[in-house]
């Protein structure tokens, strides 16, 4: 089939693209005392999310997942790097243009308490994006849209007039989901969106996200610690460790042929109610690395079982690049000097 | 097994104010917990798990949310009746709580180190400096990298999982005899989660700490707890030793939950993406409790009597498995 140039562009152009994204924070100094230090939260990340695609982001607590998600929407300013949304350089947009773009890109925050205005009722919270972007304006239209959204996340009409503190933790989380979906975004950063939900409600939300993707071609960056849900929901997965992506690829490939020792440890630690399914757990010894002072070479080497047995100098001195290892059909990008089927 | 339980909750009812009415959000809840044991509390989002936990230490937004009736026996006193000064002696010292949402519990303008050390200042008389040093050690135990420096950070400078671990560190500061942990590992990756669960296991073995663990992760329950109680719409509907519950759920809600979990675990065809199984229908809204069993509308086993009679919480013949159902599976 021949494609005109514009169509071809749409096909090849990812919806979201980040290149070499860096985010550093300052900590210490001033009133708190102690030396002023730099937190290397995100340390050179490149990724793409296609239209209608779900990219899952997994990795160690504190490895920079939420920071990366907020950078992608420019909710915080990256220290450096390139950022494109629908082909437009996001970092070039003026505040008014950015506000416009926000209708099409939304976030479900990891922390519902911190992100829901305690003085607003549920109805106002979910309607806020509709108000800001002047959507669903007819009389009664806004309330209808809000009740529909609440129903889709499993909250009854009785919720409309209640304040955030009058909900349970999982109910608050679902309020955040309803609000993020209200304006009809094309890209949603979903930061641990189902972490407070029981398996049945989780299933309801996951099915809702998949339905929206099938119907409207939504794209997701899905940050999650739940590796079982990631396997079901995502097309591709990226594994983060200390501010960097250490392995990425199609979900089935990464799960079945994990090549990075950190990914393997992670996959081995999923708790299971079925004792037979509890695989041999790889325990990570040693201190977790500090983003104030990332280890030289491979950031994982102080805890890496491969380094512990081989003591390869390169692990300690040379930072491994994220490049495809030669694993035949299962080849996908990994940042490890010793990645490979034999490792 | 027959020793006096560390914690014994009897017919607890906690109400919330809706409009001008007080409606029960926790209803007729009873359970025991022995020293060193771990009890898992699971159930549908909004079923009353957190309110049950917060009722134990009466950390409720009174008067709109309050313990309306029932008994909470802990170390020889009934906390349901205890006056506030007595409760303050228990909170954080004998019984400590890890809240479901760290950012609601942490003070945004106090450094993490000062907050984690605070229970030791209040209850053990440590100086500010000593408490800070102890906090650094506690933060290290929960796996915060460079703890001496990170202790100077404020909560907003911590990631979700780091805040959660700071709260666990704070709760453990005084080595409580009972830890009430409300979804303590939701923001942790599985390797850090395993380390935290291992730490809690060690405290149970070495110090006889008891654990009330609220979680939606049934895998965590299976690996951590001795017993498990399942809540639905404010009531405990099933309770049993963990192995027994997973082997044979007797309440249709529990069975639905386990089956939803198993479809999540089951291998899938093709690219792995599949629809997940939900329990059809929705829970009755608070204050709209039906005349009979609250699960009847969603239940495949419901008969006519289910819509008229509220089932009582009865032991099955083996004595350790309890179920609140007229027609247990
Ligand atoms: N505003 C800030 N100031 C200083 N440091 C920060 C700030 N925000 C985040 N950090 C630090 O950046 C690092 C990455 O944090 P981030 O929240 O992105 O982690 P995460 O991968 O989302 O972790 P989790 O899984 O625990 O939520 C952490 O060390 C955190 O303490
Ligand atoms: N302050 C309040 N005012 C009114 N209703 C409340 C209040 N706090 C909680 N509720 C309601 O009481 C019920 C039980 O809440 P609780 O927080 O105990 O649920 P939960 O089992 O912990 O749920 P989750 O798993 O979602 O955290 C919910 O339906 C909630 O909406
Ligand atoms: S590069 Fe070396 S230290 Fe890093 S993961 Fe690979 S083997 Fe381990
Ligand atoms: Mg996070
Ligand atoms: Mg709760």
XYZ file of C-alpha atoms and ligand atoms in Angstrom:
744
model
C 0.000 0.000 0.000
C 1.262 3.456 -0.836
C 1.028 6.144 1.778
C 0.985 9.841 1.081
C 3.707 11.727 2.855
C 1.432 13.049 5.590
C 0.020 9.601 6.383
C 3.483 8.116 6.463
C 4.485 10.820 8.886
C 1.638 9.929 11.213
C 2.558 6.286 11.032
C 6.224 6.722 11.768
C 5.997 9.653 14.109
C 5.568 8.603 17.721
C 3.021 10.464 19.825
C 5.499 11.125 22.601
C 9.225 11.227 22.272
C 11.942 11.992 24.789
C 15.635 12.187 24.031
C 18.341 12.154 26.639
C 16.055 13.559 29.286
C 17.752 14.646 32.499
C 16.212 15.903 35.720
C 18.342 16.904 38.668
C 17.051 18.245 41.971
C 18.945 20.117 44.639
C 18.789 18.863 48.196
C 20.288 20.212 51.409
C 21.972 23.537 52.071
C 19.967 26.526 53.253
C 17.968 26.176 56.465
C 18.170 22.390 56.707
C 21.926 22.480 56.787
C 24.220 19.852 55.414
C 26.007 20.225 52.113
C 24.020 21.174 49.048
C 23.787 18.063 46.900
C 22.399 17.078 43.533
C 19.801 14.318 43.245
C 20.233 12.597 39.877
C 16.569 11.586 39.613
C 16.447 11.046 35.833
C 19.812 10.675 34.182
C 19.565 10.508 30.417
C 16.413 8.714 29.334
C 15.224 8.311 25.741
C 11.887 6.750 24.935
C 8.963 6.803 22.522
C 5.295 6.063 22.948
C 3.323 5.329 19.802
C -0.321 6.120 19.127
C -2.578 3.552 20.735
C 0.363 2.069 22.580
C 0.976 1.345 26.260
C 4.531 1.613 27.480
C 4.967 0.316 31.021
C 7.622 1.777 33.280
C 8.775 -0.456 36.112
C 11.744 -0.380 38.433
C 13.100 0.250 41.869
C 11.353 2.566 44.272
C 13.078 5.932 43.917
C 14.538 5.160 40.491
C 12.902 8.193 38.858
C 9.678 6.868 37.344
C 7.356 9.579 38.683
C 9.890 12.276 37.907
C 10.170 11.018 34.330
C 6.374 10.891 33.969
C 5.990 14.474 35.188
C 8.785 15.652 32.897
C 7.102 14.090 29.863
C 4.067 16.340 30.427
C 6.301 19.252 31.405
C 4.642 19.419 34.802
C 8.201 19.928 35.980
C 10.954 21.397 33.825
C 13.583 18.907 32.687
C 17.165 19.961 33.388
C 18.070 19.073 29.809
C 16.964 16.940 26.892
C 14.424 16.969 24.107
C 10.707 16.448 24.439
C 8.133 16.092 21.653
C 4.390 15.606 21.833
C 2.467 15.105 18.581
C 5.597 16.208 16.760
C 5.800 19.557 18.568
C 8.734 20.484 20.764
C 7.043 20.757 24.168
C 9.899 22.716 25.655
C 9.305 25.508 23.121
C 5.642 26.026 24.020
C 4.558 29.237 25.699
C 2.466 28.846 28.886
C -0.823 29.435 27.015
C 0.036 26.876 24.339
C 1.075 24.409 27.004
C -2.288 24.845 28.723
C -3.974 24.038 25.424
C -1.873 20.927 24.985
C -2.802 19.784 28.500
C -6.291 18.877 27.336
C -4.704 16.167 25.234
C -2.175 14.924 27.786
C -3.136 14.136 31.339
C -1.721 12.477 34.417
C -3.097 10.169 37.068
C -0.921 11.084 40.040
C 0.641 8.415 42.231
C -0.514 10.301 45.303
C -4.254 11.018 45.256
C -4.188 12.908 48.574
C -1.630 15.427 47.416
C -3.271 15.943 44.046
C -6.961 16.360 44.937
C -8.016 19.758 46.277
C -9.407 18.989 49.760
C -11.925 21.836 49.548
C -13.526 20.694 46.309
C -16.349 18.202 46.060
C -15.957 15.115 43.874
C -18.173 16.651 41.212
C -16.051 19.811 40.998
C -12.832 17.806 40.968
C -13.854 15.659 38.014
C -15.483 18.609 36.199
C -12.462 20.893 36.580
C -10.759 19.854 33.315
C -14.107 20.297 31.528
C -14.370 23.824 32.918
C -10.786 24.757 32.094
C -11.055 23.529 28.515
C -14.687 24.608 28.026
C -15.946 21.112 27.273
C -19.427 19.605 27.789
C -20.909 23.077 28.108
C -24.658 22.541 27.594
C -26.963 22.637 30.632
C -26.801 19.342 32.462
C -24.115 18.119 30.062
C -21.330 18.567 32.551
C -23.038 16.699 35.356
C -23.972 13.930 32.920
C -20.359 13.591 31.824
C -19.153 13.575 35.438
C -21.637 10.886 36.533
C -20.725 8.807 33.518
C -17.029 9.035 34.375
C -17.677 8.191 38.025
C -19.751 5.166 37.034
C -16.991 3.927 34.761
C -14.557 3.897 37.693
C -17.172 2.261 39.926
C -18.218 5.219 42.080
C -21.949 5.744 42.713
C -23.863 9.012 42.122
C -23.898 9.515 45.888
C -20.231 10.452 45.549
C -20.892 13.738 43.714
C -21.280 15.918 46.789
C -18.552 14.367 48.927
C -15.129 15.789 49.727
C -11.901 13.825 49.109
C -11.385 12.973 52.799
C -14.801 11.298 52.854
C -13.621 8.567 50.485
C -11.507 5.482 51.037
C -7.972 5.338 49.638
C -8.992 3.326 46.591
C -12.038 5.519 45.986
C -9.798 8.619 45.988
C -7.503 6.922 43.525
C -10.490 6.328 41.231
C -11.499 9.987 41.515
C -8.057 10.861 40.151
C -8.569 8.458 37.252
C -11.992 9.936 36.393
C -10.539 13.443 36.417
C -7.608 12.502 34.178
C -9.963 10.959 31.616
C -12.501 13.814 31.687
C -11.061 16.019 28.962
C -10.623 13.140 26.498
C -6.814 13.040 26.411
C -4.802 11.144 23.788
C -1.887 10.515 26.122
C -2.131 9.638 29.812
C 0.708 9.184 32.252
C -0.813 6.709 34.708
C 1.449 6.688 37.769
C 0.566 3.634 39.861
C -3.121 4.162 39.045
C -4.403 0.910 40.542
C -2.035 0.405 43.462
C -4.805 0.879 46.064
C -7.434 -1.318 44.437
C -8.530 -4.880 45.093
C -8.183 -7.340 42.209
C -11.787 -7.052 41.064
C -11.846 -3.239 40.894
C -8.356 -3.374 39.402
C -9.750 -5.561 36.661
C -12.538 -3.046 36.063
C -10.058 -0.160 35.685
C -7.632 -2.142 33.532
C -10.495 -3.182 31.251
C -11.621 0.454 31.073
C -8.156 1.617 30.023
C -7.957 -1.116 27.375
C -11.434 -0.211 26.068
C -10.477 3.457 25.781
C -7.368 2.449 23.923
C -9.286 0.242 21.515
C -12.057 2.795 20.903
C -10.160 6.072 20.897
C -6.550 5.029 20.348
C -5.323 6.385 23.680
C -1.669 5.998 24.592
C -0.419 5.310 28.092
C 2.767 5.533 30.032
C 1.817 3.048 32.721
C 4.007 3.240 35.822
C 3.487 0.229 38.024
C 5.018 -2.117 40.561
C 2.506 -4.784 39.655
C 4.381 -6.898 37.172
C 1.406 -9.180 36.587
C -0.817 -6.298 35.489
C 1.978 -4.848 33.349
C 2.213 -8.145 31.513
C -1.459 -7.992 30.630
C -1.854 -4.306 29.892
C 1.332 -3.128 28.219
C 2.751 -3.592 24.743
C 6.267 -2.655 25.705
C 8.062 -2.263 29.011
C 11.033 -0.198 30.182
C 12.891 -1.125 33.358
C 14.455 1.727 35.327
C 17.323 1.612 37.757
C 18.781 4.726 39.357
C 17.558 7.241 36.803
C 18.213 5.203 33.680
C 16.484 2.643 31.544
C 18.443 -0.588 31.832
C 16.291 -2.836 29.665
C 13.374 -2.303 27.298
C 11.400 -4.222 24.729
C 8.110 -5.953 23.979
C 6.611 -7.277 27.217
C 6.672 -10.962 26.331
C 10.286 -10.733 25.217
C 11.493 -8.950 28.326
C 9.550 -11.209 30.676
C 10.626 -14.426 29.042
C 14.167 -13.475 28.112
C 15.160 -10.880 30.683
C 18.791 -10.104 30.022
C 19.675 -7.551 32.698
C 20.477 -8.987 36.119
C 18.287 -6.337 37.777
C 15.284 -7.235 35.627
C 15.797 -10.871 36.497
C 15.896 -10.125 40.224
C 12.746 -8.042 39.888
C 10.821 -10.718 38.004
C 11.910 -13.346 40.504
C 10.462 -11.448 43.486
C 6.771 -11.292 42.522
C 4.812 -12.676 45.491
C 2.370 -15.412 44.642
C -0.382 -17.162 46.581
C 0.607 -20.366 44.871
C 3.713 -21.858 46.517
C 4.489 -23.775 43.323
C 4.675 -20.498 41.399
C 7.110 -18.910 43.837
C 10.196 -19.159 41.762
C 13.660 -19.122 43.157
C 14.006 -15.593 44.469
C 17.116 -13.639 43.586
C 17.971 -11.569 46.665
C 19.839 -8.345 46.028
C 22.571 -7.900 48.614
C 24.350 -4.691 49.345
C 23.191 -1.161 49.884
C 20.798 0.411 47.430
C 22.668 3.012 45.405
C 22.178 6.687 46.126
C 21.034 9.127 43.440
C 23.147 11.729 45.292
C 26.213 9.799 44.330
C 25.581 7.345 41.500
C 28.230 4.607 41.428
C 30.726 4.857 38.566
C 30.510 2.409 35.688
C 27.305 0.380 35.828
C 25.088 1.770 38.607
C 24.010 -1.769 39.445
C 27.486 -3.239 39.951
C 27.600 -2.954 43.789
C 24.623 -5.331 43.983
C 25.042 -7.317 40.796
C 25.360 -11.100 41.120
C 27.241 -11.256 37.810
C 29.763 -8.675 38.902
C 30.132 -10.443 42.242
C 31.153 -13.655 40.512
C 33.152 -12.255 37.590
C 34.635 -9.013 38.950
C 34.856 -7.571 35.438
C 36.670 -4.220 35.660
C 34.429 -2.710 32.989
C 31.378 -2.982 35.254
C 33.130 -0.726 37.757
C 34.506 1.802 35.301
C 32.533 1.907 32.042
C 28.856 2.830 31.950
C 27.136 0.216 29.760
C 25.120 1.743 26.907
C 21.540 0.725 26.191
C 22.103 -1.327 23.051
C 20.640 -4.500 21.625
C 22.437 -7.599 22.786
C 22.747 -10.333 20.230
C 20.073 -12.698 21.427
C 18.798 -13.705 18.043
C 15.043 -13.328 17.682
C 14.680 -12.105 21.259
C 17.128 -9.278 20.922
C 16.111 -6.067 22.662
C 18.014 -3.142 24.178
C 19.848 -3.832 27.453
C 22.446 -1.827 29.345
C 24.808 -4.466 30.685
C 28.300 -5.565 29.714
C 27.368 -9.177 30.252
C 23.841 -9.367 28.951
C 23.145 -12.302 26.772
C 21.419 -15.625 26.654
C 24.396 -17.314 28.308
C 24.694 -14.792 31.139
C -3.102 -20.904 70.796
C -5.382 -20.432 73.798
C -3.335 -17.698 75.419
C -5.068 -14.365 75.954
C -4.918 -12.619 72.606
C -2.865 -9.445 72.338
C -5.753 -7.793 70.550
C -9.370 -8.806 70.746
C -11.958 -6.847 68.811
C -15.601 -7.554 69.590
C -18.628 -6.403 67.602
C -16.989 -3.170 66.531
C -19.286 -0.655 64.855
C -17.824 2.546 63.391
C -20.172 5.071 61.841
C -19.718 7.935 59.403
C -22.010 10.948 59.136
C -23.853 11.152 55.833
C -26.170 14.156 55.713
C -27.815 14.085 59.121
C -27.523 10.334 59.669
C -24.760 8.218 61.186
C -24.390 5.117 59.037
C -22.194 2.128 59.895
C -19.128 1.798 57.654
C -17.656 -0.885 59.918
C -20.322 -3.257 61.159
C -20.157 -5.985 63.764
C -16.467 -6.697 63.248
C -14.805 -9.206 65.593
C -11.350 -10.795 65.459
C -8.428 -11.853 67.663
C -4.729 -11.447 67.152
C -2.071 -13.295 69.190
C 1.410 -11.943 69.928
C 3.785 -12.684 67.051
C 0.953 -13.601 64.695
C 0.016 -11.874 61.460
C -3.558 -11.343 60.331
C -4.292 -10.184 56.802
C -7.328 -8.017 56.145
C -8.521 -7.926 52.543
C -11.650 -6.838 50.735
C -13.190 -4.583 48.130
C -12.077 -0.979 47.900
C -14.290 1.011 50.300
C -15.363 -1.968 52.431
C -14.096 -0.478 55.703
C -10.564 -1.815 56.152
C -8.905 1.516 56.902
C -11.706 2.639 59.190
C -11.346 -0.632 61.105
C -7.615 0.005 61.482
C -8.051 3.611 62.537
C -10.793 2.664 64.986
C -8.290 0.542 66.943
C -6.361 3.652 67.970
C -9.386 5.925 67.646
C -7.662 7.995 65.000
C -10.998 8.976 63.530
C -12.300 12.355 62.412
C -14.703 12.564 65.354
C -17.518 13.408 65.767
C -18.424 12.725 62.127
C -16.600 9.403 62.176
C -16.666 7.510 65.481
C -16.664 4.163 67.218
C -20.357 3.752 67.989
C -20.179 0.461 69.859
C -18.079 -2.626 70.481
C -14.932 -3.498 72.401
C -11.249 -3.246 71.487
C -9.234 -5.175 74.077
C -5.502 -4.535 73.841
C -2.986 -5.376 76.587
C -5.687 -5.505 79.211
C -7.672 -2.366 78.409
C -10.637 -1.589 76.236
C -9.443 1.090 73.839
C -13.010 1.709 72.702
C -13.621 3.280 76.118
C -10.152 4.538 77.009
C -9.783 8.273 77.637
C -7.588 10.291 75.274
C -4.476 10.550 77.559
C -4.437 6.774 77.916
C -4.698 6.360 74.140
C -1.735 8.678 73.682
C 0.331 6.286 75.812
C -0.559 3.433 73.472
C -0.290 5.188 70.103
C 3.079 4.892 68.438
C 4.529 3.111 71.454
C 2.619 -0.142 72.059
C 0.537 -0.090 68.899
C 1.795 1.761 65.840
C 0.148 2.482 62.553
C 1.379 2.733 58.986
C -1.190 4.833 57.165
C -2.410 3.980 53.699
C -1.513 7.400 52.346
C 1.856 8.620 53.566
C 1.433 12.164 52.302
C -1.682 12.579 54.454
C 0.229 11.391 57.504
C 3.582 13.126 57.033
C 4.041 16.769 57.958
C 5.189 18.620 54.821
C 7.290 21.203 56.694
C 9.253 18.882 58.978
C 12.265 16.929 57.703
C 11.914 13.171 57.324
C 14.597 12.566 59.961
C 12.836 14.684 62.589
C 9.522 12.966 61.895
C 10.855 9.437 61.980
C 12.634 10.200 65.259
C 9.688 11.947 66.868
C 8.140 8.862 68.572
C 11.487 8.293 70.302
C 11.547 11.888 71.586
C 7.991 11.661 72.842
C 7.981 8.157 74.297
C 11.624 7.330 75.059
C 12.832 10.796 76.064
C 15.597 10.963 73.464
C 17.095 14.367 72.684
C 16.506 15.874 69.265
C 19.997 14.924 68.186
C 19.766 11.361 69.508
C 16.375 10.909 67.866
C 17.729 12.130 64.535
C 20.609 9.655 64.745
C 18.184 6.850 65.549
C 16.016 7.930 62.616
C 18.975 7.631 60.250
C 19.487 4.066 61.428
C 15.796 3.257 60.990
C 15.824 4.725 57.476
C 18.758 2.527 56.646
C 16.835 -0.534 57.852
C 14.029 0.216 55.416
C 16.492 0.596 52.561
C 16.713 4.363 52.027
C 20.020 5.032 50.256
C 22.416 7.552 51.829
C 20.127 7.802 54.880
C 22.209 10.379 56.766
C 21.794 12.852 53.932
C 18.278 11.901 52.872
C 17.052 12.322 56.471
C 17.403 16.067 55.922
C 14.924 16.002 53.040
C 11.282 17.053 53.275
C 8.479 14.651 52.323
C 7.945 16.213 48.872
C 11.549 15.403 48.051
C 10.923 11.702 48.613
C 9.446 9.335 46.029
C 6.130 7.617 46.803
C 7.820 4.435 47.952
C 10.432 6.316 49.986
C 7.664 8.140 51.903
C 5.994 4.826 52.540
C 9.213 3.388 53.912
C 9.795 6.478 56.067
C 6.377 5.868 57.619
C 7.214 2.245 58.287
C 10.472 3.357 59.916
C 8.550 5.811 62.112
C 6.022 3.159 63.134
C 8.794 0.744 64.087
C 10.785 3.339 66.043
C 9.462 2.318 69.479
C 9.332 -1.406 68.703
C 5.554 -1.695 69.115
C 3.927 -4.962 70.197
C 1.330 -4.521 67.476
C 1.914 -2.997 64.063
C -1.168 -2.016 62.106
C -0.010 -1.610 58.514
C -2.529 -0.279 56.008
C -1.351 -1.133 52.478
C 2.273 -0.533 53.521
C 3.940 -1.710 50.309
C 1.741 -0.396 47.483
C 4.435 2.025 46.308
C 7.309 -0.442 46.532
C 8.801 -2.534 43.788
C 8.756 -6.252 44.525
C 12.398 -6.521 45.584
C 12.147 -3.692 48.116
C 8.764 -5.060 49.183
C 10.386 -8.430 49.872
C 13.022 -6.704 52.026
C 10.370 -4.848 54.038
C 8.280 -7.974 54.566
C 11.435 -9.776 55.642
C 12.158 -6.997 58.166
C 8.634 -7.271 59.580
C 8.993 -11.048 59.749
C 12.217 -10.670 61.725
C 10.589 -8.300 64.231
C 7.773 -10.787 64.672
C 10.134 -13.680 65.312
C 12.601 -11.781 67.491
C 10.333 -9.427 69.421
C 6.973 -11.173 69.146
C 5.475 -8.200 67.337
C 1.983 -8.891 66.013
C 0.919 -7.610 62.600
C -2.437 -6.544 61.251
C -1.757 -6.253 57.542
C -4.262 -4.604 55.246
C -3.521 -5.336 51.629
C -5.164 -6.061 48.325
C -2.238 -8.201 47.252
C -3.289 -11.770 47.935
C 0.197 -12.988 47.107
C 1.569 -10.868 49.952
C -1.102 -12.253 52.285
C -0.209 -15.812 51.342
C 3.479 -15.265 51.977
C 3.187 -13.151 55.127
C 0.107 -13.949 57.183
C -1.060 -16.776 59.417
C -4.744 -15.929 59.161
C -6.818 -13.835 56.820
C -10.138 -12.025 57.181
C -12.166 -10.934 54.167
C -14.389 -7.853 54.453
C -17.321 -6.867 52.314
C -19.503 -3.779 52.793
C -18.391 -3.158 56.377
C -18.562 -6.740 57.638
C -16.093 -9.589 57.898
C -17.614 -12.242 55.655
C -14.966 -14.946 55.951
C -11.957 -15.657 58.166
C -9.619 -18.634 58.162
C -6.011 -19.762 58.310
C -4.396 -18.537 55.091
C -3.779 -21.930 53.500
C -7.320 -23.025 54.179
C -8.831 -19.906 52.648
C -6.802 -20.208 49.463
C -7.502 -23.929 49.241
C -11.215 -23.624 49.797
C -12.993 -20.284 49.925
C -16.477 -20.700 51.397
C -17.977 -17.243 50.844
C -18.998 -16.455 47.265
C -17.343 -13.002 47.491
C -14.016 -14.565 48.492
C -14.401 -17.089 45.702
C -14.974 -14.236 43.217
C -11.889 -12.424 44.490
C -9.700 -15.503 44.180
C -11.000 -16.244 40.740
C -10.307 -12.641 39.616
C -6.794 -13.102 40.947
C -6.323 -16.383 39.111
C -7.273 -14.941 35.726
C -4.616 -12.320 36.368
C -2.064 -15.053 36.943
C -3.176 -17.433 34.244
C -0.960 -17.607 31.180
C -2.522 -15.954 28.144
C -2.398 -16.593 24.452
C -1.022 -14.306 21.759
C 0.683 -11.087 22.788
C -0.384 -11.567 26.408
C -3.032 -8.830 26.515
C -6.386 -10.075 27.735
C -9.549 -8.957 29.493
C -9.538 -9.364 33.222
C -12.325 -10.897 35.189
C -14.341 -8.562 37.393
C -16.929 -9.518 39.979
C -20.039 -8.295 38.144
C -22.201 -5.583 39.687
C -21.349 -3.003 42.339
C -21.358 -2.860 46.098
C -24.395 -1.083 47.662
C -23.614 2.580 48.417
C -22.930 3.435 52.039
C -26.202 3.845 53.916
C -28.103 1.880 51.266
C -27.567 -1.515 52.867
C -30.202 -4.011 51.702
C -32.359 -5.970 54.158
C -30.422 -9.214 53.687
C -26.892 -10.122 52.675
C -25.072 -7.138 51.133
C -23.553 -9.391 48.459
C -26.858 -10.953 47.351
C -27.258 -8.788 44.220
C -23.896 -9.913 42.874
C -23.977 -13.471 44.117
C -24.395 -16.538 41.925
C -25.496 -18.595 44.932
C -28.152 -16.217 46.271
C -31.532 -17.689 47.198
C -34.700 -15.957 48.370
C -33.699 -16.019 52.043
C -30.456 -14.153 51.230
C -32.458 -11.024 50.479
C -34.269 -11.128 53.818
C -31.850 -12.357 56.455
C -28.476 -10.883 57.349
C -26.303 -13.981 57.772
C -24.457 -14.341 61.060
C -20.709 -14.931 61.320
C -20.507 -18.624 62.176
C -17.732 -21.164 62.610
C -17.674 -24.094 60.238
C -17.349 -27.542 61.847
C -13.529 -27.419 61.963
C -13.771 -24.421 64.296
C -11.103 -22.183 62.699
C -12.882 -21.268 59.494
C -15.700 -18.726 59.913
C -18.108 -17.591 57.253
C -21.021 -15.160 57.058
C -23.200 -16.821 54.446
C -26.498 -18.679 54.421
C -25.328 -20.980 51.651
C -21.565 -21.353 51.927
C -19.858 -22.972 48.952
N 11.337 17.707 44.453
C 12.377 16.887 44.695
N 13.493 17.342 45.308
C 14.533 16.520 45.559
N 14.567 15.217 45.238
C 13.495 14.708 44.620
C 12.339 15.498 44.322
N 11.412 14.716 43.708
C 11.959 13.480 43.642
N 13.213 13.479 44.183
C 14.138 12.324 44.276
O 14.311 11.802 42.978
C 14.426 10.382 43.019
C 13.388 9.770 42.087
O 12.074 10.002 42.626
P 10.751 9.498 41.889
O 9.608 10.005 42.678
O 10.812 9.864 40.475
O 10.910 7.922 42.061
P 9.926 6.748 41.631
O 10.670 5.874 40.694
O 8.624 7.295 41.191
O 9.775 5.953 43.015
P 8.496 5.230 43.675
O 8.366 3.945 42.957
O 8.962 5.038 45.088
O 7.337 6.139 43.549
C 14.273 9.989 44.485
O 15.548 9.815 45.053
C 13.601 11.195 45.105
O 13.945 11.322 46.462
N -14.887 10.721 56.719
C -15.747 9.979 56.047
N -17.009 10.420 55.793
C -17.887 9.674 55.110
N -17.607 8.454 54.612
C -16.386 7.961 54.827
C -15.394 8.682 55.550
N -14.279 7.927 55.596
C -14.544 6.780 54.918
N -15.818 6.805 54.454
C -16.503 5.741 53.716
O -16.476 4.578 54.512
C -16.257 3.422 53.715
C -15.086 2.648 54.251
O -13.900 3.401 54.065
P -12.445 2.781 54.305
O -11.481 3.889 54.104
O -12.400 2.082 55.601
O -12.355 1.720 53.106
P -11.181 0.719 52.721
O -11.683 -0.661 52.899
O -9.949 1.090 53.457
O -11.020 0.962 51.159
P -9.711 1.105 50.223
O -9.267 -0.300 49.951
O -10.244 1.756 49.004
O -8.710 1.918 50.960
C -16.066 3.920 52.285
O -17.240 3.685 51.558
C -15.801 5.399 52.424
O -16.343 6.118 51.335
S 27.224 -4.226 33.505
Fe 28.232 -5.549 34.990
S 27.527 -4.808 36.950
Fe 26.138 -3.957 35.415
S 24.487 -5.389 35.330
Fe 25.890 -6.013 33.767
S 27.214 -7.512 34.756
Fe 26.144 -6.446 36.373
Mg 6.738 7.247 41.997
Mg -8.181 1.926 52.876
